[in-house]
Tab-separated table of C-alpha atoms and ligand atoms in Angstrom:
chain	number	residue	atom	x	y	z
W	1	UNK	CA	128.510	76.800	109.455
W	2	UNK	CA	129.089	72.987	110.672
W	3	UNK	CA	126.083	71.727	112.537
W	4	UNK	CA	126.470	71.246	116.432
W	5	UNK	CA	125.976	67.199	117.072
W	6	UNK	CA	124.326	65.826	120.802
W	7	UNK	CA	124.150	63.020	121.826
W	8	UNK	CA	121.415	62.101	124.202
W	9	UNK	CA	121.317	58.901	126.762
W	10	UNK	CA	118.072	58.139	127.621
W	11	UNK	CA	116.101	59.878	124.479
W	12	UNK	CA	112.933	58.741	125.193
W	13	UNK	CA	112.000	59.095	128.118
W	14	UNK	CA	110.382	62.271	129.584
W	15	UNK	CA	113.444	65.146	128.902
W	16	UNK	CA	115.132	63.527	126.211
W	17	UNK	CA	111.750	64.196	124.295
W	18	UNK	CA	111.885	67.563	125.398
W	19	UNK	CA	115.468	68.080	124.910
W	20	UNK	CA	115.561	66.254	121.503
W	21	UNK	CA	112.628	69.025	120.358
W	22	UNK	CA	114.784	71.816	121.727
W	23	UNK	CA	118.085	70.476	120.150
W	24	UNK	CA	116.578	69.884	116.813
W	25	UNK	CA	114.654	73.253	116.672
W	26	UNK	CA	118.246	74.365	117.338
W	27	UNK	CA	119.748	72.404	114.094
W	28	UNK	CA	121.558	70.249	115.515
W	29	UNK	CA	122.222	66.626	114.395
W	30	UNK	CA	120.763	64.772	117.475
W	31	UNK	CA	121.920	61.469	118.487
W	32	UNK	CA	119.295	59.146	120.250
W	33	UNK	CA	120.418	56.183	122.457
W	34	UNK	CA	117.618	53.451	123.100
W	35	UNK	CA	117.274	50.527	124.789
W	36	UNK	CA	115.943	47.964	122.140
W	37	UNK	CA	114.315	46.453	124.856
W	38	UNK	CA	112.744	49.027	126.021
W	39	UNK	CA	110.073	48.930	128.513
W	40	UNK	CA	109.392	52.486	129.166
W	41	UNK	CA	106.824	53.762	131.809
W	42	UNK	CA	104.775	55.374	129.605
W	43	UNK	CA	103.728	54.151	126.063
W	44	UNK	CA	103.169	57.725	125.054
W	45	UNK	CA	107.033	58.858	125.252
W	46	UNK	CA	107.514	55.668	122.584
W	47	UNK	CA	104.710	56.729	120.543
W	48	UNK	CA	106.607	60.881	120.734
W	49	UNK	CA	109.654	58.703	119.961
W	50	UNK	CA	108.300	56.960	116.930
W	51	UNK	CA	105.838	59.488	116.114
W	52	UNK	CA	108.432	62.896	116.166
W	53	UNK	CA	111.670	61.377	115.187
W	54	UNK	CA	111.239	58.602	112.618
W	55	UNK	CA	111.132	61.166	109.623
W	56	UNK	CA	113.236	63.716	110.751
W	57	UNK	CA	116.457	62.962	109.334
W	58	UNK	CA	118.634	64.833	111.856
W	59	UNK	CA	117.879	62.206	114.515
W	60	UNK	CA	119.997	59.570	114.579
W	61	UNK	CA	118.914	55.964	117.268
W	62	UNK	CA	121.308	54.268	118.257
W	63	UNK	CA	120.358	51.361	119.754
W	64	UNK	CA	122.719	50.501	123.497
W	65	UNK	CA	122.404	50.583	127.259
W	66	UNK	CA	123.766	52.840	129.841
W	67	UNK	CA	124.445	49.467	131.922
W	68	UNK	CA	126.565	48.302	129.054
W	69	UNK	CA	130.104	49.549	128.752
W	70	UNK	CA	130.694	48.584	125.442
W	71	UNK	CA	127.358	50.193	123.650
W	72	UNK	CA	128.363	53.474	125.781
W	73	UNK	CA	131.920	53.423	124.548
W	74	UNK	CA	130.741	52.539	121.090
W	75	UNK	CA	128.347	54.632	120.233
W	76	UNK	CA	130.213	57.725	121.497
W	77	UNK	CA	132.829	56.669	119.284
W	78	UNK	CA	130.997	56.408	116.473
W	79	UNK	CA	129.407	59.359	117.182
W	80	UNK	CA	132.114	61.916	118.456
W	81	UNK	CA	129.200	64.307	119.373
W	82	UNK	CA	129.947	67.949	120.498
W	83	UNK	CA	127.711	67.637	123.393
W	84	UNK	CA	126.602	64.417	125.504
W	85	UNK	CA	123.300	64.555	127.762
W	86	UNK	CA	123.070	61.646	130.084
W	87	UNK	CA	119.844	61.486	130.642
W	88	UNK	CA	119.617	57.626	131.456
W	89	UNK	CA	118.831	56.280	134.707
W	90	UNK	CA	116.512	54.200	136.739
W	91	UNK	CA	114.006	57.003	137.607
W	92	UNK	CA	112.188	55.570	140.279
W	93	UNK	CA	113.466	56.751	143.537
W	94	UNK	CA	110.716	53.952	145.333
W	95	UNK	CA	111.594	51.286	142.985
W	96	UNK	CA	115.451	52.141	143.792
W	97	UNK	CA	114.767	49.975	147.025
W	98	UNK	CA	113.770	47.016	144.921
W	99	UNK	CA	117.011	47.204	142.768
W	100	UNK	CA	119.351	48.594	144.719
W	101	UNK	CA	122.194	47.154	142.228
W	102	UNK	CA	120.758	47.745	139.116
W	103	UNK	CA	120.320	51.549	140.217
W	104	UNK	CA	123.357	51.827	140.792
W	105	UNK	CA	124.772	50.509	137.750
W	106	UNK	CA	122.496	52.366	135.367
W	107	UNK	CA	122.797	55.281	137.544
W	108	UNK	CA	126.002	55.727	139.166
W	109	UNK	CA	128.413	53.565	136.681
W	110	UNK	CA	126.335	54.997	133.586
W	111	UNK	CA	128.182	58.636	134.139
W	112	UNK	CA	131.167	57.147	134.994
W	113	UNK	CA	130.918	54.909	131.505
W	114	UNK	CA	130.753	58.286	129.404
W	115	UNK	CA	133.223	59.750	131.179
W	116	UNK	CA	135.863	57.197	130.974
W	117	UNK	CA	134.804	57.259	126.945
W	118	UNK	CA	135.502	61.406	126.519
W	119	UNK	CA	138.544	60.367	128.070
W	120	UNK	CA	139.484	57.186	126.234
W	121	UNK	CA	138.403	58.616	123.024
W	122	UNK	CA	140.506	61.556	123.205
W	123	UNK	CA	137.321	63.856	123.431
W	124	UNK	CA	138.040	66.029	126.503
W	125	UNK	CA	138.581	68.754	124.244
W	126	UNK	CA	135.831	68.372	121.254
W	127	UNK	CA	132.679	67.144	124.203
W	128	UNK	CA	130.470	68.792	126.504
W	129	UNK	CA	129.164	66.784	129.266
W	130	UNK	CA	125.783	67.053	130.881
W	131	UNK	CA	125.065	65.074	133.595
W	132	UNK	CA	121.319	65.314	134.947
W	133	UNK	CA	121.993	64.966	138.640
W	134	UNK	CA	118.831	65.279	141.368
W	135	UNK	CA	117.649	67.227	143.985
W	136	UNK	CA	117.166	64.000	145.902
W	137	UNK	CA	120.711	63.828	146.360
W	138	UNK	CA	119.872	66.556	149.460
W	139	UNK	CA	117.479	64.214	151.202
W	140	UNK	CA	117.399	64.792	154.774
W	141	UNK	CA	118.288	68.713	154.364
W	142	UNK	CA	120.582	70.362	155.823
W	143	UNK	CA	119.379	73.580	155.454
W	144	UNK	CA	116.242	75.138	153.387
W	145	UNK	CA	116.174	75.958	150.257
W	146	UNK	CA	118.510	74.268	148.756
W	147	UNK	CA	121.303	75.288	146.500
W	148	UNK	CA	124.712	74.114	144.965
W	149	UNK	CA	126.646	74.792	148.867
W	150	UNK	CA	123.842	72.500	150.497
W	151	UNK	CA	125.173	69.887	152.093
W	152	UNK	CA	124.093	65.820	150.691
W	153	UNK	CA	122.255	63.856	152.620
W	154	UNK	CA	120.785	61.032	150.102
W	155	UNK	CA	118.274	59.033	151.625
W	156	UNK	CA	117.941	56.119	149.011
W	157	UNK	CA	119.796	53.762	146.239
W	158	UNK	CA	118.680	55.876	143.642
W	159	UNK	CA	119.782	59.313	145.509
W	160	UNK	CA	123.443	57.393	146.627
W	161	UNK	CA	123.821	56.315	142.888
W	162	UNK	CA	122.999	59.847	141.719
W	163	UNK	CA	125.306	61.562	144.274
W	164	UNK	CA	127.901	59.386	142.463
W	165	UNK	CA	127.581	60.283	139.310
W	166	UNK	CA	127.771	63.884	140.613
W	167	UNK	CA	130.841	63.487	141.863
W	168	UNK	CA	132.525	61.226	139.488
W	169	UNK	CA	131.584	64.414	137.036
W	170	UNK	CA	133.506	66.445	139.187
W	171	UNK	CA	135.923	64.774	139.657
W	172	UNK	CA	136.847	63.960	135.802
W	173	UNK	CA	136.196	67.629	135.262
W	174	UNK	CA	139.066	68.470	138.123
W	175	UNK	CA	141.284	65.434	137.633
W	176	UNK	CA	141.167	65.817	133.435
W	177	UNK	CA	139.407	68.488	132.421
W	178	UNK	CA	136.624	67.183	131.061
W	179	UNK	CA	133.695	69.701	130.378
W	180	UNK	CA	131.759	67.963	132.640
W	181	UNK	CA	128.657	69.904	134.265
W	182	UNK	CA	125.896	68.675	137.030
W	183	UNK	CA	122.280	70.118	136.778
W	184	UNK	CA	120.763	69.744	139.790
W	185	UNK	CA	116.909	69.485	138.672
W	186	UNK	CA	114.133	69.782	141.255
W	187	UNK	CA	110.917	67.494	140.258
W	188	UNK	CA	109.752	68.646	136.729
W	189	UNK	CA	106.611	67.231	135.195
W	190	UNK	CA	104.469	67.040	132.035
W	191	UNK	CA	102.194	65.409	130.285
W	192	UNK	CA	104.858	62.690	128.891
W	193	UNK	CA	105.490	61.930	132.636
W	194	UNK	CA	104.562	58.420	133.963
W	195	UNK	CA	101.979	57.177	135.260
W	196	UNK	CA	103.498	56.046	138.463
W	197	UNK	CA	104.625	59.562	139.402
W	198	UNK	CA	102.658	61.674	141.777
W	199	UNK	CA	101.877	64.145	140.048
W	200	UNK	CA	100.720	62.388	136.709
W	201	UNK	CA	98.735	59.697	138.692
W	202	UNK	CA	96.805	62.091	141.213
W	203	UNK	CA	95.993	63.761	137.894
W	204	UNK	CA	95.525	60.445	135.439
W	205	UNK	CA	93.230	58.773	139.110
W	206	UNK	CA	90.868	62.661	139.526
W	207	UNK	CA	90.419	62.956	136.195
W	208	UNK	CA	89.073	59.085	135.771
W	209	UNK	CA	87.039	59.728	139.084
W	210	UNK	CA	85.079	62.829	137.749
W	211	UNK	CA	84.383	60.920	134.753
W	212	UNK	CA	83.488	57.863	136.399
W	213	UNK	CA	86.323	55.107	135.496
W	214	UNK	CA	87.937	55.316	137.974
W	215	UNK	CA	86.307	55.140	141.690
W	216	UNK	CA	89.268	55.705	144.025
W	217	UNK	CA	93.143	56.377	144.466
W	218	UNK	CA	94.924	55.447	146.398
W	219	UNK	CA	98.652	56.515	147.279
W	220	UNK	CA	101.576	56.920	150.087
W	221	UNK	CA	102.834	59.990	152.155
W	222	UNK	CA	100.462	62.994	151.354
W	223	UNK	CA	102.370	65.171	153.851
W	224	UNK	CA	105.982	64.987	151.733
W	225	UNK	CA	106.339	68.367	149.557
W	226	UNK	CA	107.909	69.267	146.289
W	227	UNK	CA	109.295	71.886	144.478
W	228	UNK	CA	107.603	70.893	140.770
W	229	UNK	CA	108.464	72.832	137.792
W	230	UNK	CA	108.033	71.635	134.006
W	231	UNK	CA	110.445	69.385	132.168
W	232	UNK	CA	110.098	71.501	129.026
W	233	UNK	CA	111.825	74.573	130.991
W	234	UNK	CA	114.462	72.477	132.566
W	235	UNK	CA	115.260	70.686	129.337
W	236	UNK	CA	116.227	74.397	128.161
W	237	UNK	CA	118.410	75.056	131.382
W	238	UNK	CA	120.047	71.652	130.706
W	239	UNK	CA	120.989	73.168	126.986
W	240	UNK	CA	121.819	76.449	128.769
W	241	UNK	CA	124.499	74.808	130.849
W	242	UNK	CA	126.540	73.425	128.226
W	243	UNK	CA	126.648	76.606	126.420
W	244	UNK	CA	128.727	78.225	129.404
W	245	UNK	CA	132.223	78.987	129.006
W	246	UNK	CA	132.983	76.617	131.888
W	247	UNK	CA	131.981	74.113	133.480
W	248	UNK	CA	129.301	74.050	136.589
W	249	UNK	CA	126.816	73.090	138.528
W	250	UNK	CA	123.564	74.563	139.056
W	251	UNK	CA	120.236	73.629	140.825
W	252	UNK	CA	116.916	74.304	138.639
W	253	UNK	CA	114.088	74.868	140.814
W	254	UNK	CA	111.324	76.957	140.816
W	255	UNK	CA	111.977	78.289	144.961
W	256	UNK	CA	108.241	77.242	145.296
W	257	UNK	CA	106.628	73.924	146.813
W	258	UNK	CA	103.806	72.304	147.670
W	259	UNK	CA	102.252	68.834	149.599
W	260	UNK	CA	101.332	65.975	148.207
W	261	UNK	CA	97.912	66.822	149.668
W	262	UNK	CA	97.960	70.791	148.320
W	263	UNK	CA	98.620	69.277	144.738
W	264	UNK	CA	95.861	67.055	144.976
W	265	UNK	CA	93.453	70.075	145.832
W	266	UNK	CA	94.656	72.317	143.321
W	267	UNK	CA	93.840	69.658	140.841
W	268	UNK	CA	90.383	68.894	142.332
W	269	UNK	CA	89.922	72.812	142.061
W	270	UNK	CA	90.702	72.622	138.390
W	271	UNK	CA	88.150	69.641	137.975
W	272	UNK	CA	85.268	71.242	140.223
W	273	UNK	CA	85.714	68.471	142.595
W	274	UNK	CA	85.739	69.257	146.211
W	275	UNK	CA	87.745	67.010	148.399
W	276	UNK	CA	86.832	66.501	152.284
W	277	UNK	CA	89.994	65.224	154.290
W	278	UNK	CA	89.297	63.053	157.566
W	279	UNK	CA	91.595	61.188	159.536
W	280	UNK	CA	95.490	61.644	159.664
W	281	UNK	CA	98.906	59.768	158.787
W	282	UNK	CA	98.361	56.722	156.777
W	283	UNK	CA	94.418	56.535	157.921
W	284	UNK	CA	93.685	60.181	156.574
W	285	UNK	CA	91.186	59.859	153.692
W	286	UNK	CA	89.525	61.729	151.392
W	287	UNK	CA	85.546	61.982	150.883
W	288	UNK	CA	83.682	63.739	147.770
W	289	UNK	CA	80.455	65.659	148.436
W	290	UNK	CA	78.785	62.677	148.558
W	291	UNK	CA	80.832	61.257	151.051
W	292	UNK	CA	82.345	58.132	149.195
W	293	UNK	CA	86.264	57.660	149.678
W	294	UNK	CA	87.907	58.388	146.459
W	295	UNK	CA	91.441	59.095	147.810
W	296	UNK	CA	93.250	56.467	150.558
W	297	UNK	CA	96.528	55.777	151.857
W	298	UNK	CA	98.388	52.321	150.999
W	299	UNK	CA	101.682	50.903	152.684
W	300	UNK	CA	102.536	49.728	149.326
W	301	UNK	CA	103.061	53.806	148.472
W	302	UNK	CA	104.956	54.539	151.606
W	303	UNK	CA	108.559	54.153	150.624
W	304	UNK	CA	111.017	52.818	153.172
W	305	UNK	CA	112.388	56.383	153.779
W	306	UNK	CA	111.028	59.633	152.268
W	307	UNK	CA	112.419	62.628	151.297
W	308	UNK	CA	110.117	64.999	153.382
W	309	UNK	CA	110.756	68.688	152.060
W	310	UNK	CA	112.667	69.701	149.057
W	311	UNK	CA	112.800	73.357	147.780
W	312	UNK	CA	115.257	74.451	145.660
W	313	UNK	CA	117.129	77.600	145.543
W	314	UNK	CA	118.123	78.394	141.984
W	315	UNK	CA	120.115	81.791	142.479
W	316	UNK	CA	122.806	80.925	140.649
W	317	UNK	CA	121.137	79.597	137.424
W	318	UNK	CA	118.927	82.576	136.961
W	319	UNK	CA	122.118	84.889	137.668
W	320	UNK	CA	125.135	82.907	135.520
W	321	UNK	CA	122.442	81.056	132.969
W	322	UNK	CA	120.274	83.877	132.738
W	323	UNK	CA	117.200	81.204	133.219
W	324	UNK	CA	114.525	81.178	135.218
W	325	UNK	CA	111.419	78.793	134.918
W	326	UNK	CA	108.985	79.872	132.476
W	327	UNK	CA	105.535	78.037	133.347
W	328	UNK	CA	103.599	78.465	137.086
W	329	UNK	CA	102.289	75.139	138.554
W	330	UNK	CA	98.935	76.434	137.657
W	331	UNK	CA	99.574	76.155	133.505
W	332	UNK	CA	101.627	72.779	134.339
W	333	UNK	CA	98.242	71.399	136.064
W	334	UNK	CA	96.097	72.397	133.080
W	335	UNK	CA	98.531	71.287	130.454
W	336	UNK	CA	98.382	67.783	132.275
W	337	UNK	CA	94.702	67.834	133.274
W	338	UNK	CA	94.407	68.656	129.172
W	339	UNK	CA	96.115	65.898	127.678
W	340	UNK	CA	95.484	63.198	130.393
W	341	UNK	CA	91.746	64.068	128.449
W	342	UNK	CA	93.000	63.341	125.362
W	343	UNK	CA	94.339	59.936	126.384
W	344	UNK	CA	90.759	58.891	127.860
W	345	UNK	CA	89.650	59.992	124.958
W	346	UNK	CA	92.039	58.317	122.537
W	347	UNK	CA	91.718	54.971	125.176
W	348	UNK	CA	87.333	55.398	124.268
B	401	LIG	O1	107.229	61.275	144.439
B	401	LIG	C1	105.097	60.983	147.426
B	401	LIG	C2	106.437	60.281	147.467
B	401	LIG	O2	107.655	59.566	142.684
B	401	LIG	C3	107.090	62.550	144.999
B	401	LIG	C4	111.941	61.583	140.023
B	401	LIG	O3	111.871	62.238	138.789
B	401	LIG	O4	111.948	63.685	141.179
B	401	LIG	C5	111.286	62.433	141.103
B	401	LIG	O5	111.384	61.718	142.325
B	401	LIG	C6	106.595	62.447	146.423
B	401	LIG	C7	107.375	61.471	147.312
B	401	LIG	O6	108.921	61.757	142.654
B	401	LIG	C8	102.735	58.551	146.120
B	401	LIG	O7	106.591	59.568	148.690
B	401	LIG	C9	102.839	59.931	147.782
B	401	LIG	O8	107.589	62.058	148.582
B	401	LIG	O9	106.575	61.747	142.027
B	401	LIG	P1	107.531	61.041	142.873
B	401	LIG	P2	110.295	61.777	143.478
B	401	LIG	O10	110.481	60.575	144.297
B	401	LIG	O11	110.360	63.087	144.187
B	401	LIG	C10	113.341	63.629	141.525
B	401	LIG	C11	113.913	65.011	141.506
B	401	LIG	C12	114.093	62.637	140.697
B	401	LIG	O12	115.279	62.799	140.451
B	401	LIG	C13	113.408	61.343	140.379
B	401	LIG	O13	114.017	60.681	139.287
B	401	LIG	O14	105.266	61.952	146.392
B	401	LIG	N1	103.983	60.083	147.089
B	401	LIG	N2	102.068	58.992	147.228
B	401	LIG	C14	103.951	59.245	146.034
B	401	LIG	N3	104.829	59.044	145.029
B	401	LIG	C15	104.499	58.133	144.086
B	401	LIG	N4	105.351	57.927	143.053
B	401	LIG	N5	103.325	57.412	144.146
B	401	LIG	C16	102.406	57.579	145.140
B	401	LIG	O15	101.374	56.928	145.178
């Protein structure tokens, strides 16, 4: 039998690790797209990259840029893959405020580049599509949880850019038929996230305060809450969705969230460190049993708008996918809390 192909957008970061594990424990031939350049927010998904892939002769980099229409057109070209995972995009819903533009061409434009390629290459009938959309593209909700009939309300660059490329998949898939599908992903974490999201540096800043190189951290709205899941059981929904008979959109979500603040205690729980909270809004603080402050707000982590509530409702995946999220925040924590040990002890 002739070996599926993928090709992935945005291979190392975060999911296309995961993904790129999953597809090649799958056989397929997996296609890798990397920015030469690139500056990734965590050395560790390079090292996965290097590390994992080099020798494994069914993964294939390619070396291009979302932002560049050429490289995108090129390398699917080249390629002809039998399923494409655009998994490229300026992640950083805060930093989204800083470049506005560049958000929007990486994320918005990017989808529209692939789509315009399965078109212009005479693909629409050989590629699968996967477009990983976000649940920040529901912003101010309209109504709680959320599923695919919530109505948008995107409440930054990065959200507005993702919204889109949700669209503009949609729109190929109704205008051309394109196989074109949106997953709608709630926040999923791991160890390979980076250190500038929540949930890696609460962990990353406890851990180095327990083990005293670290003395406090300090971050933005603890109040906003989350629906977090793992990237390794999203990565698997992702695959799930192209394997449909038709096209769709789904929202992954684990119909469970939690504050800022609750995340921070279940992880000082996990450490045996007990955290005293005093004060409220941007003055609250938190004390350890010795009453030093070893958590405190900054304005430089308060974005200009925040999302205040997401919680997805992911009926339709678990029904039509047959999926439903495999690990509880509790084994996510403890996976993270694990490894973030290993890198202070690889760092010694
Ligand atoms: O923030 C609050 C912050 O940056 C979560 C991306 O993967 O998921 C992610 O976007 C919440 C926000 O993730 C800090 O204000 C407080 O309310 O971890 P985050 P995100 O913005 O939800 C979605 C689904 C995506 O699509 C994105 O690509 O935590 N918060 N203090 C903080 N956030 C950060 N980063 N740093 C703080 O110090």
């Amino acid at each position: 039998m002739k070996r599926k192909s993928a090709l992935i957008f945005g291979a190392s970061g975060q999911d296309g690790s995961y993904l790129a594990e999953l597809l090649l424990k799958k056989k397929y031939i997996v296609h890798g797209v990397k920015r030469r350049a690139s500056n990734l927010n965590v050395s560790i998904n390079n090292d996965i990259y290097q590390n994992r892939y080099k020798k494994n002769k069914n993964f294939i980099v390619h070396y291009g840029d979302i932002s560049d229409s050429a490289s995108v057109y090129k390398i699917i070209d080249k390629t002809k893959p039998d399923e494409i995972y655009n998994l490229a995009a300026q992640s950083h819903v805060a930093f989204s405020f800083e470049v506005p533009e560049y958000t929007a061409n990486a994320n918005a434009l990017g989808a529209l580049r692939i789509v315009e390629s399965i078109k212009l290459h005479n693909l629409i009938k050989k590629t699968k599509f996967y477009q990983a959309g976000s649940s920040e593209i529901f912003g101010r909700v309209q109504d709680s949880p959320q599923n695919e009939n919530t109505p948008f309300y995107p409440l930054s660059p990065y959200a507005v850019a993702k919204l889109y490329a949700h669209w503009i998949t949609k729109n190929y898939r109704e205008t051309y038929g394109i196989f074109g599908s949106n997953g709608i992903l709630f926040n999923h974490e791991s160890p390979r996230r980076g250190v500038t999201f929540v949930t890696r540096k609460i962990i990353s800043g406890l851990c180095k305060i327990k083990e005293k190189k670290q003395k406090k951290l300090y971050l933005g709205n603890l109040n906003s809450k989350r629906d977090w899941g793992h990237a390794r059981d999203y990565c698997f929904a992702m695959w799930k969705i192209l394997q449909q008979k038709k096209p769709d959109d789904f929202v992954i979500a684990t119909g469970i969230q939690y504050s800022i603040k609750q995340f921070i205690n279940k992880v000082a729980k996990k450490l045996n460190m007990k955290i005293y909270w005093k004060g409220k809004g941007i003055k609250e603080k938190g004390y350890d049993k010795n009453g030093n402050i070893i958590i405190e707000c900054h304005k430089n982590y308060f974005r200009p708008l925040d999302v205040n509530t997401l919680l997805g409702d992911s009926k339709k995946a678990r029904k039509l996918l047959k999926w439903k999220p495999k690990t509880h925040i509790d084994s996510l924590i403890d996976e993270m809390i694990r490894a973030e040990y290993k890198y202070l002890n690889e760092d010694k």
